[in-house]
Amino acid sequence: MQSSTLQLTEQPEETSTPAVLGVEASFGGRRWVWRAGAEDPALMRLGAALAQQLGIPEIVGRLLAMRQITPDQAPHFLEPKLRALMPDPSTLTDMDKAAARMAKAVQNREVIGIFGDYDVDGACASAILASFFEELGCTVHTHIPDRMTEGYGPNVAALDNLVAQGASILICVDCGTASADILCQMTDKADVIVLDHHKSEDALPPILATVNPNRPDCPSGLHHICAAALAFLAAVATTRDLRRADWFTANQPPPDLMRQLDLVALATVCDVMPLHGLNRAFVTQGLKIMARRQRTGLNALMEIAGVTKAPDAFSCGFALGPRINAGGRIAEAALGLRLLRCPDNFEARQMAERLDAVNRRRQGVEADILDLAMQQAEAQKKAGHAVIMLAGKDWHPGVVGIVAGRIKERFNRPALVGAEQEDGTIKGSGRSVPGLDLGTVIIAARQAGMLKTGGGHAMAAGFSLTADKLEEFHTFLDTRLAQAATLPEKVPLTVDAVVAISGATAELAQDMGALAPFGAGNPEPLLAIPRVTVIRADRIGRDGNTLRLLLKGENNGRLKALLFRAHENPLAAKLEDTTRPALHLAGYLRAESWNGRTDATFFIQDAAAA
């Protein structure tokens, strides 16, 4: 790529350095900054060395260097192979105990009870284990709790029901670490195993095994894997024990565990796990499995969601995940799991259509809350609160987490949103910003007696409390997360490179695509294109919420572009301005293939006056 079309020199993300293309405040209210550290001569040399060493385009080498990928890491980053990165499951505390008991259950053809969380990760982890045990001849009963009537985590009634159906072993996936009081009531009825990744500062439950990479005494280093990945590793460990026992025969061959990687990939992306190391291998290989469309339910959902090309991390996170989650948010909690396990094409299609309809309903419920929530959040910010803490009597508890995420994005500070129940209990979810551990603060508030329940991750947490404790809890949050008050309202937009339209080619997009899958921990390269003019703008889609554009550059180059959520996006009016002003655009360049032809499309994230 010629230097005249691609500029890779960057500067640290400091307000004292010049903004990219001079954009101090875009139409979205953001300052455009370079990805930090790229002016370092050593980093520039590293990028060139990586390109030469690996035989890759120079831009890919530079982008790897910007992401702190070393020469030793680069081959595994570009071609992540599970065989090279797969850990020994035994490094997880209690995994050997769990695997031995699960292997015994298989050998004895015991009935297995699986209790999973109501999100994508819980559904995928439950589906992995259910498929694994059924393939080995066990009877499996599953339960996904109803968010409204049961809440988060194990409950005695549901576990007792699994036991009543014959389960002699209970496996809690994506939950259970903080449920010692519940699980201890089951130990004389069945053997209990927890496969979870949530943090907890409480004593671990007194059960057979708690496999959790985030328990304090776990030396595995696998802190950032999701529950579906844990379920996969548990299946690997159990299969290993069965092999050692010479249990497999010609009539009962070992299960093909690689088929389960599509669900591991989906859960890893949707649970926003960092896409490096083992997770990167899981997602890369899992997307290949998903592309074969062999899982009936997932294939039906991809058809309904309009995923016609090979699925990627974007389609998992924005097309498939929200639809699976929708059932657990405002409808049948187990519908997503049932779809993932469904072998019948007709039934799978029906369930996929239902989830799609529920997701549209969820969007409407969310929209009903969002405007008022944003107004209240603005008032709290002006009042000096470091943390946004909202609750409403008519708000649906299934969407409060999404609303919290939207508020967090808008104001760049931790946001918690709750729904007040008829009994005066507020149940809600919170979302945080990088560097501020919300989960730890929630656990501390529960231990201090302010919350009835609470726990989660650094970036996301759930909680419940009585309405009379709300003000005290808000003060606690403001105190513990006080530095949030000093954050800028808008996060600066980090730009990787400046590209002229003439250089924004499908070839460049394909070169940068070598860094995929993109997501948490591995951001997609964001490009800025200077001085463009919109020469055509059309509203497309069944609701006209997508803006399709044709851009012209300074040298008469042309480029197709898209803007999503046009109805609510303030950029839409600027892009549809019939006076055709010159604009700087920032976004993602992707190669799109159709009928054997590959073209570049620019997905706009921000815009500014040129």
mmCIF file of N, CA, C and O in Angstrom, residues 184-249:
data_model
loop_
_atom_site.group_PDB
_atom_site.id
_atom_site.type_symbol
_atom_site.label_atom_id
_atom_site.label_comp_id
_atom_site.label_asym_id
_atom_site.label_seq_id
_atom_site.Cartn_x
_atom_site.Cartn_y
_atom_site.Cartn_z
ATOM 1 N N CYS A 184 -26.031 -26.512 49.261
ATOM 2 C CA CYS A 184 -25.775 -27.376 50.413
ATOM 3 C C CYS A 184 -27.027 -28.163 50.796
ATOM 4 O O CYS A 184 -26.937 -29.200 51.475
ATOM 5 N N GLN A 185 -28.191 -27.700 50.371
ATOM 6 C CA GLN A 185 -29.430 -28.409 50.658
ATOM 7 C C GLN A 185 -29.643 -29.608 49.728
ATOM 8 O O GLN A 185 -30.587 -30.386 49.919
ATOM 9 N N MET A 186 -28.787 -29.737 48.712
ATOM 10 C CA MET A 186 -28.965 -30.804 47.732
ATOM 11 C C MET A 186 -27.965 -31.938 47.891
ATOM 12 O O MET A 186 -28.099 -32.970 47.230
ATOM 13 N N THR A 187 -26.968 -31.771 48.744
ATOM 14 C CA THR A 187 -25.858 -32.726 48.775
ATOM 15 C C THR A 187 -26.272 -34.114 49.265
ATOM 16 O O THR A 187 -25.583 -35.096 48.966
ATOM 17 N N ASP A 188 -27.380 -34.234 50.026
ATOM 18 C CA ASP A 188 -27.834 -35.551 50.460
ATOM 19 C C ASP A 188 -28.823 -36.165 49.477
ATOM 20 O O ASP A 188 -29.347 -37.257 49.706
ATOM 21 N N LYS A 189 -29.089 -35.452 48.369
ATOM 22 C CA LYS A 189 -30.034 -35.941 47.364
ATOM 23 C C LYS A 189 -29.334 -36.311 46.052
ATOM 24 O O LYS A 189 -29.837 -37.157 45.295
ATOM 25 N N ALA A 190 -28.223 -35.667 45.767
ATOM 26 C CA ALA A 190 -27.488 -35.922 44.519
ATOM 27 C C ALA A 190 -26.088 -35.348 44.661
ATOM 28 O O ALA A 190 -25.826 -34.504 45.529
ATOM 29 N N ASP A 191 -25.185 -35.824 43.829
ATOM 30 C CA ASP A 191 -23.856 -35.215 43.761
ATOM 31 C C ASP A 191 -23.953 -33.941 42.932
ATOM 32 O O ASP A 191 -24.568 -33.934 41.856
ATOM 33 N N VAL A 192 -23.340 -32.864 43.406
ATOM 34 C CA VAL A 192 -23.490 -31.552 42.765
ATOM 35 C C VAL A 192 -22.135 -31.073 42.251
ATOM 36 O O VAL A 192 -21.123 -31.109 42.973
ATOM 37 N N ILE A 193 -22.131 -30.630 41.003
ATOM 38 C CA ILE A 193 -20.939 -30.074 40.359
ATOM 39 C C ILE A 193 -21.289 -28.692 39.818
ATOM 40 O O ILE A 193 -22.362 -28.507 39.224
ATOM 41 N N VAL A 194 -20.405 -27.739 40.008
ATOM 42 C CA VAL A 194 -20.572 -26.397 39.453
ATOM 43 C C VAL A 194 -19.499 -26.162 38.404
ATOM 44 O O VAL A 194 -18.310 -26.405 38.653
ATOM 45 N N LEU A 195 -19.919 -25.712 37.225
ATOM 46 C CA LEU A 195 -19.007 -25.263 36.166
ATOM 47 C C LEU A 195 -19.351 -23.800 35.913
ATOM 48 O O LEU A 195 -20.323 -23.493 35.232
ATOM 49 N N ASP A 196 -18.562 -22.899 36.454
ATOM 50 C CA ASP A 196 -18.936 -21.485 36.481
ATOM 51 C C ASP A 196 -17.676 -20.640 36.297
ATOM 52 O O ASP A 196 -16.558 -21.111 36.494
ATOM 53 N N HIS A 197 -17.874 -19.377 35.920
ATOM 54 C CA HIS A 197 -16.730 -18.479 35.778
ATOM 55 C C HIS A 197 -16.964 -17.141 36.461
ATOM 56 O O HIS A 197 -16.158 -16.221 36.308
ATOM 57 N N HIS A 198 -18.042 -17.019 37.225
ATOM 58 C CA HIS A 198 -18.329 -15.767 37.916
ATOM 59 C C HIS A 198 -17.510 -15.638 39.191
ATOM 60 O O HIS A 198 -17.275 -16.624 39.896
ATOM 61 N N LYS A 199 -17.108 -14.418 39.491
ATOM 62 C CA LYS A 199 -16.356 -14.165 40.711
ATOM 63 C C LYS A 199 -17.274 -14.257 41.922
ATOM 64 O O LYS A 199 -18.455 -13.958 41.846
ATOM 65 N N SER A 200 -16.690 -14.666 43.046
ATOM 66 C CA SER A 200 -17.423 -14.641 44.313
ATOM 67 C C SER A 200 -16.418 -14.550 45.438
ATOM 68 O O SER A 200 -15.399 -15.258 45.445
ATOM 69 N N GLU A 201 -16.698 -13.670 46.395
ATOM 70 C CA GLU A 201 -15.839 -13.552 47.567
ATOM 71 C C GLU A 201 -16.404 -14.339 48.738
ATOM 72 O O GLU A 201 -15.865 -14.291 49.843
ATOM 73 N N ASP A 202 -17.506 -15.051 48.515
ATOM 74 C CA ASP A 202 -18.087 -15.883 49.563
ATOM 75 C C ASP A 202 -17.384 -17.232 49.608
ATOM 76 O O ASP A 202 -16.626 -17.605 48.703
ATOM 77 N N ALA A 203 -17.670 -18.000 50.656
ATOM 78 C CA ALA A 203 -17.151 -19.359 50.742
ATOM 79 C C ALA A 203 -17.750 -20.194 49.621
ATOM 80 O O ALA A 203 -18.923 -20.039 49.263
ATOM 81 N N LEU A 204 -16.952 -21.078 49.046
ATOM 82 C CA LEU A 204 -17.438 -21.928 47.968
ATOM 83 C C LEU A 204 -18.463 -22.913 48.517
ATOM 84 O O LEU A 204 -18.411 -23.298 49.688
ATOM 85 N N PRO A 205 -19.402 -23.344 47.684
ATOM 86 C CA PRO A 205 -20.423 -24.280 48.160
ATOM 87 C C PRO A 205 -19.799 -25.621 48.564
ATOM 88 O O PRO A 205 -18.861 -26.101 47.922
ATOM 89 N N PRO A 206 -20.312 -26.253 49.632
ATOM 90 C CA PRO A 206 -19.759 -27.528 50.120
ATOM 91 C C PRO A 206 -20.290 -28.698 49.293
ATOM 92 O O PRO A 206 -21.113 -29.492 49.749
ATOM 93 N N ILE A 207 -19.823 -28.813 48.066
ATOM 94 C CA ILE A 207 -20.335 -29.808 47.127
ATOM 95 C C ILE A 207 -19.179 -30.649 46.598
ATOM 96 O O ILE A 207 -18.019 -30.458 46.994
ATOM 97 N N LEU A 208 -19.480 -31.551 45.694
ATOM 98 C CA LEU A 208 -18.453 -32.442 45.164
ATOM 99 C C LEU A 208 -17.336 -31.681 44.458
ATOM 100 O O LEU A 208 -16.147 -31.937 44.669
ATOM 101 N N ALA A 209 -17.701 -30.728 43.589
ATOM 102 C CA ALA A 209 -16.675 -30.011 42.826
ATOM 103 C C ALA A 209 -17.189 -28.657 42.366
ATOM 104 O O ALA A 209 -18.328 -28.561 41.895
ATOM 105 N N THR A 210 -16.365 -27.635 42.517
ATOM 106 C CA THR A 210 -16.636 -26.313 41.962
ATOM 107 C C THR A 210 -15.495 -25.972 41.019
ATOM 108 O O THR A 210 -14.391 -25.645 41.456
ATOM 109 N N VAL A 211 -15.754 -26.097 39.720
ATOM 110 C CA VAL A 211 -14.741 -25.799 38.702
ATOM 111 C C VAL A 211 -14.974 -24.370 38.240
ATOM 112 O O VAL A 211 -15.961 -24.074 37.564
ATOM 113 N N ASN A 212 -14.069 -23.498 38.622
ATOM 114 C CA ASN A 212 -14.215 -22.072 38.322
ATOM 115 C C ASN A 212 -12.827 -21.457 38.227
ATOM 116 O O ASN A 212 -12.116 -21.380 39.234
ATOM 117 N N PRO A 213 -12.415 -21.023 37.045
ATOM 118 C CA PRO A 213 -11.067 -20.451 36.900
ATOM 119 C C PRO A 213 -10.874 -19.173 37.696
ATOM 120 O O PRO A 213 -9.732 -18.726 37.871
ATOM 121 N N ASN A 214 -11.977 -18.576 38.186
ATOM 122 C CA ASN A 214 -11.870 -17.348 38.972
ATOM 123 C C ASN A 214 -11.997 -17.592 40.473
ATOM 124 O O ASN A 214 -12.071 -16.619 41.236
ATOM 125 N N ARG A 215 -11.989 -18.857 40.915
ATOM 126 C CA ARG A 215 -11.921 -19.101 42.347
ATOM 127 C C ARG A 215 -10.477 -18.819 42.793
ATOM 128 O O ARG A 215 -9.520 -19.049 42.035
ATOM 129 N N PRO A 216 -10.274 -18.313 43.984
ATOM 130 C CA PRO A 216 -8.940 -17.833 44.389
ATOM 131 C C PRO A 216 -7.840 -18.883 44.327
ATOM 132 O O PRO A 216 -6.676 -18.535 44.099
ATOM 133 N N ASP A 217 -8.188 -20.154 44.503
ATOM 134 C CA ASP A 217 -7.147 -21.185 44.564
ATOM 135 C C ASP A 217 -6.980 -21.941 43.250
ATOM 136 O O ASP A 217 -6.384 -23.019 43.227
ATOM 137 N N CYS A 218 -7.492 -21.384 42.154
ATOM 138 C CA CYS A 218 -7.348 -22.059 40.854
ATOM 139 C C CYS A 218 -6.097 -21.551 40.147
ATOM 140 O O CYS A 218 -5.984 -20.349 39.851
ATOM 141 N N PRO A 219 -5.128 -22.433 39.852
ATOM 142 C CA PRO A 219 -3.861 -22.001 39.230
ATOM 143 C C PRO A 219 -3.872 -22.035 37.708
ATOM 144 O O PRO A 219 -2.841 -21.823 37.079
ATOM 145 N N SER A 220 -5.033 -22.281 37.095
ATOM 146 C CA SER A 220 -5.071 -22.542 35.654
ATOM 147 C C SER A 220 -4.695 -21.344 34.805
ATOM 148 O O SER A 220 -4.207 -21.494 33.683
ATOM 149 N N GLY A 221 -4.958 -20.123 35.309
ATOM 150 C CA GLY A 221 -4.733 -18.928 34.509
ATOM 151 C C GLY A 221 -5.799 -18.704 33.454
ATOM 152 O O GLY A 221 -5.685 -17.793 32.626
ATOM 153 N N LEU A 222 -6.863 -19.504 33.475
ATOM 154 C CA LEU A 222 -7.915 -19.406 32.464
ATOM 155 C C LEU A 222 -9.033 -18.472 32.931
ATOM 156 O O LEU A 222 -10.221 -18.786 32.834
ATOM 157 N N HIS A 223 -8.663 -17.296 33.413
ATOM 158 C CA HIS A 223 -9.621 -16.392 34.033
ATOM 159 C C HIS A 223 -10.661 -15.849 33.055
ATOM 160 O O HIS A 223 -11.730 -15.416 33.476
ATOM 161 N N HIS A 224 -10.352 -15.857 31.768
ATOM 162 C CA HIS A 224 -11.205 -15.158 30.811
ATOM 163 C C HIS A 224 -11.974 -16.101 29.894
ATOM 164 O O HIS A 224 -12.395 -15.687 28.812
ATOM 165 N N ILE A 225 -12.171 -17.354 30.302
ATOM 166 C CA ILE A 225 -12.989 -18.235 29.462
ATOM 167 C C ILE A 225 -14.409 -18.254 30.002
ATOM 168 O O ILE A 225 -14.659 -17.992 31.174
ATOM 169 N N CYS A 226 -15.364 -18.554 29.132
ATOM 170 C CA CYS A 226 -16.777 -18.540 29.503
ATOM 171 C C CYS A 226 -17.210 -19.928 29.978
ATOM 172 O O CYS A 226 -16.439 -20.894 29.942
ATOM 173 N N ALA A 227 -18.469 -20.032 30.392
ATOM 174 C CA ALA A 227 -18.974 -21.298 30.907
ATOM 175 C C ALA A 227 -19.058 -22.362 29.823
ATOM 176 O O ALA A 227 -18.842 -23.554 30.087
ATOM 177 N N ALA A 228 -19.378 -21.964 28.593
ATOM 178 C CA ALA A 228 -19.426 -22.945 27.506
ATOM 179 C C ALA A 228 -18.049 -23.542 27.259
ATOM 180 O O ALA A 228 -17.926 -24.741 26.965
ATOM 181 N N ALA A 229 -17.005 -22.730 27.375
ATOM 182 C CA ALA A 229 -15.645 -23.253 27.246
ATOM 183 C C ALA A 229 -15.335 -24.222 28.382
ATOM 184 O O ALA A 229 -14.690 -25.263 28.176
ATOM 185 N N LEU A 230 -15.793 -23.897 29.587
ATOM 186 C CA LEU A 230 -15.608 -24.810 30.719
ATOM 187 C C LEU A 230 -16.346 -26.126 30.487
ATOM 188 O O LEU A 230 -15.825 -27.206 30.801
ATOM 189 N N ALA A 231 -17.562 -26.040 29.962
ATOM 190 C CA ALA A 231 -18.321 -27.255 29.662
ATOM 191 C C ALA A 231 -17.575 -28.111 28.646
ATOM 192 O O ALA A 231 -17.510 -29.345 28.765
ATOM 193 N N PHE A 232 -16.991 -27.477 27.647
ATOM 194 C CA PHE A 232 -16.207 -28.192 26.645
ATOM 195 C C PHE A 232 -15.006 -28.877 27.297
ATOM 196 O O PHE A 232 -14.731 -30.058 27.041
ATOM 197 N N LEU A 233 -14.283 -28.142 28.151
ATOM 198 C CA LEU A 233 -13.119 -28.724 28.827
ATOM 199 C C LEU A 233 -13.537 -29.864 29.748
ATOM 200 O O LEU A 233 -12.813 -30.859 29.885
ATOM 201 N N ALA A 234 -14.696 -29.743 30.389
ATOM 202 C CA ALA A 234 -15.191 -30.825 31.237
ATOM 203 C C ALA A 234 -15.500 -32.065 30.412
ATOM 204 O O ALA A 234 -15.238 -33.204 30.839
ATOM 205 N N ALA A 235 -16.056 -31.865 29.218
ATOM 206 C CA ALA A 235 -16.322 -32.992 28.323
ATOM 207 C C ALA A 235 -15.015 -33.646 27.875
ATOM 208 O O ALA A 235 -14.918 -34.881 27.789
ATOM 209 N N VAL A 236 -13.995 -32.828 27.608
ATOM 210 C CA VAL A 236 -12.679 -33.361 27.236
ATOM 211 C C VAL A 236 -12.108 -34.205 28.371
ATOM 212 O O VAL A 236 -11.605 -35.324 28.159
ATOM 213 N N ALA A 237 -12.169 -33.660 29.599
ATOM 214 C CA ALA A 237 -11.616 -34.375 30.747
ATOM 215 C C ALA A 237 -12.376 -35.668 31.019
ATOM 216 O O ALA A 237 -11.778 -36.705 31.353
ATOM 217 N N THR A 238 -13.699 -35.638 30.869
ATOM 218 C CA THR A 238 -14.504 -36.839 31.100
ATOM 219 C C THR A 238 -14.215 -37.901 30.041
ATOM 220 O O THR A 238 -14.096 -39.096 30.354
ATOM 221 N N THR A 239 -14.082 -37.469 28.790
ATOM 222 C CA THR A 239 -13.740 -38.402 27.713
ATOM 223 C C THR A 239 -12.390 -39.040 27.975
ATOM 224 O O THR A 239 -12.198 -40.250 27.756
ATOM 225 N N ARG A 240 -11.444 -38.260 28.463
ATOM 226 C CA ARG A 240 -10.109 -38.790 28.786
ATOM 227 C C ARG A 240 -10.205 -39.873 29.859
ATOM 228 O O ARG A 240 -9.561 -40.922 29.754
ATOM 229 N N ASP A 241 -11.024 -39.634 30.900
ATOM 230 C CA ASP A 241 -11.186 -40.641 31.954
ATOM 231 C C ASP A 241 -11.822 -41.912 31.418
ATOM 232 O O ASP A 241 -11.441 -43.034 31.811
ATOM 233 N N LEU A 242 -12.781 -41.762 30.517
ATOM 234 C CA LEU A 242 -13.422 -42.941 29.934
ATOM 235 C C LEU A 242 -12.453 -43.718 29.045
ATOM 236 O O LEU A 242 -12.500 -44.963 28.996
ATOM 237 N N ARG A 243 -11.581 -43.019 28.353
ATOM 238 C CA ARG A 243 -10.564 -43.699 27.543
ATOM 239 C C ARG A 243 -9.637 -44.514 28.446
ATOM 240 O O ARG A 243 -9.286 -45.663 28.137
ATOM 241 N N ARG A 244 -9.218 -43.892 29.540
ATOM 242 C CA ARG A 244 -8.314 -44.580 30.471
ATOM 243 C C ARG A 244 -8.966 -45.830 31.044
ATOM 244 O O ARG A 244 -8.277 -46.800 31.386
ATOM 245 N N ALA A 245 -10.289 -45.792 31.148
ATOM 246 C CA ALA A 245 -11.007 -46.956 31.671
ATOM 247 C C ALA A 245 -11.352 -47.960 30.572
ATOM 248 O O ALA A 245 -12.040 -48.963 30.850
ATOM 249 N N ASP A 246 -10.871 -47.711 29.331
ATOM 250 C CA ASP A 246 -11.165 -48.586 28.185
ATOM 251 C C ASP A 246 -12.666 -48.803 28.015
ATOM 252 O O ASP A 246 -13.134 -49.899 27.684
ATOM 253 N N TRP A 247 -13.428 -47.736 28.200
ATOM 254 C CA TRP A 247 -14.880 -47.866 28.151
ATOM 255 C C TRP A 247 -15.424 -47.829 26.733
ATOM 256 O O TRP A 247 -16.444 -48.444 26.432
ATOM 257 N N PHE A 248 -14.747 -47.127 25.852
ATOM 258 C CA PHE A 248 -15.238 -46.987 24.477
ATOM 259 C C PHE A 248 -15.051 -48.285 23.703
ATOM 260 O O PHE A 248 -14.069 -49.018 23.891
ATOM 261 N N THR A 249 -16.004 -48.575 22.828
ATOM 262 C CA THR A 249 -15.974 -49.784 22.005
ATOM 263 C C THR A 249 -16.349 -49.408 20.578
ATOM 264 O O THR A 249 -16.683 -48.250 20.278
#
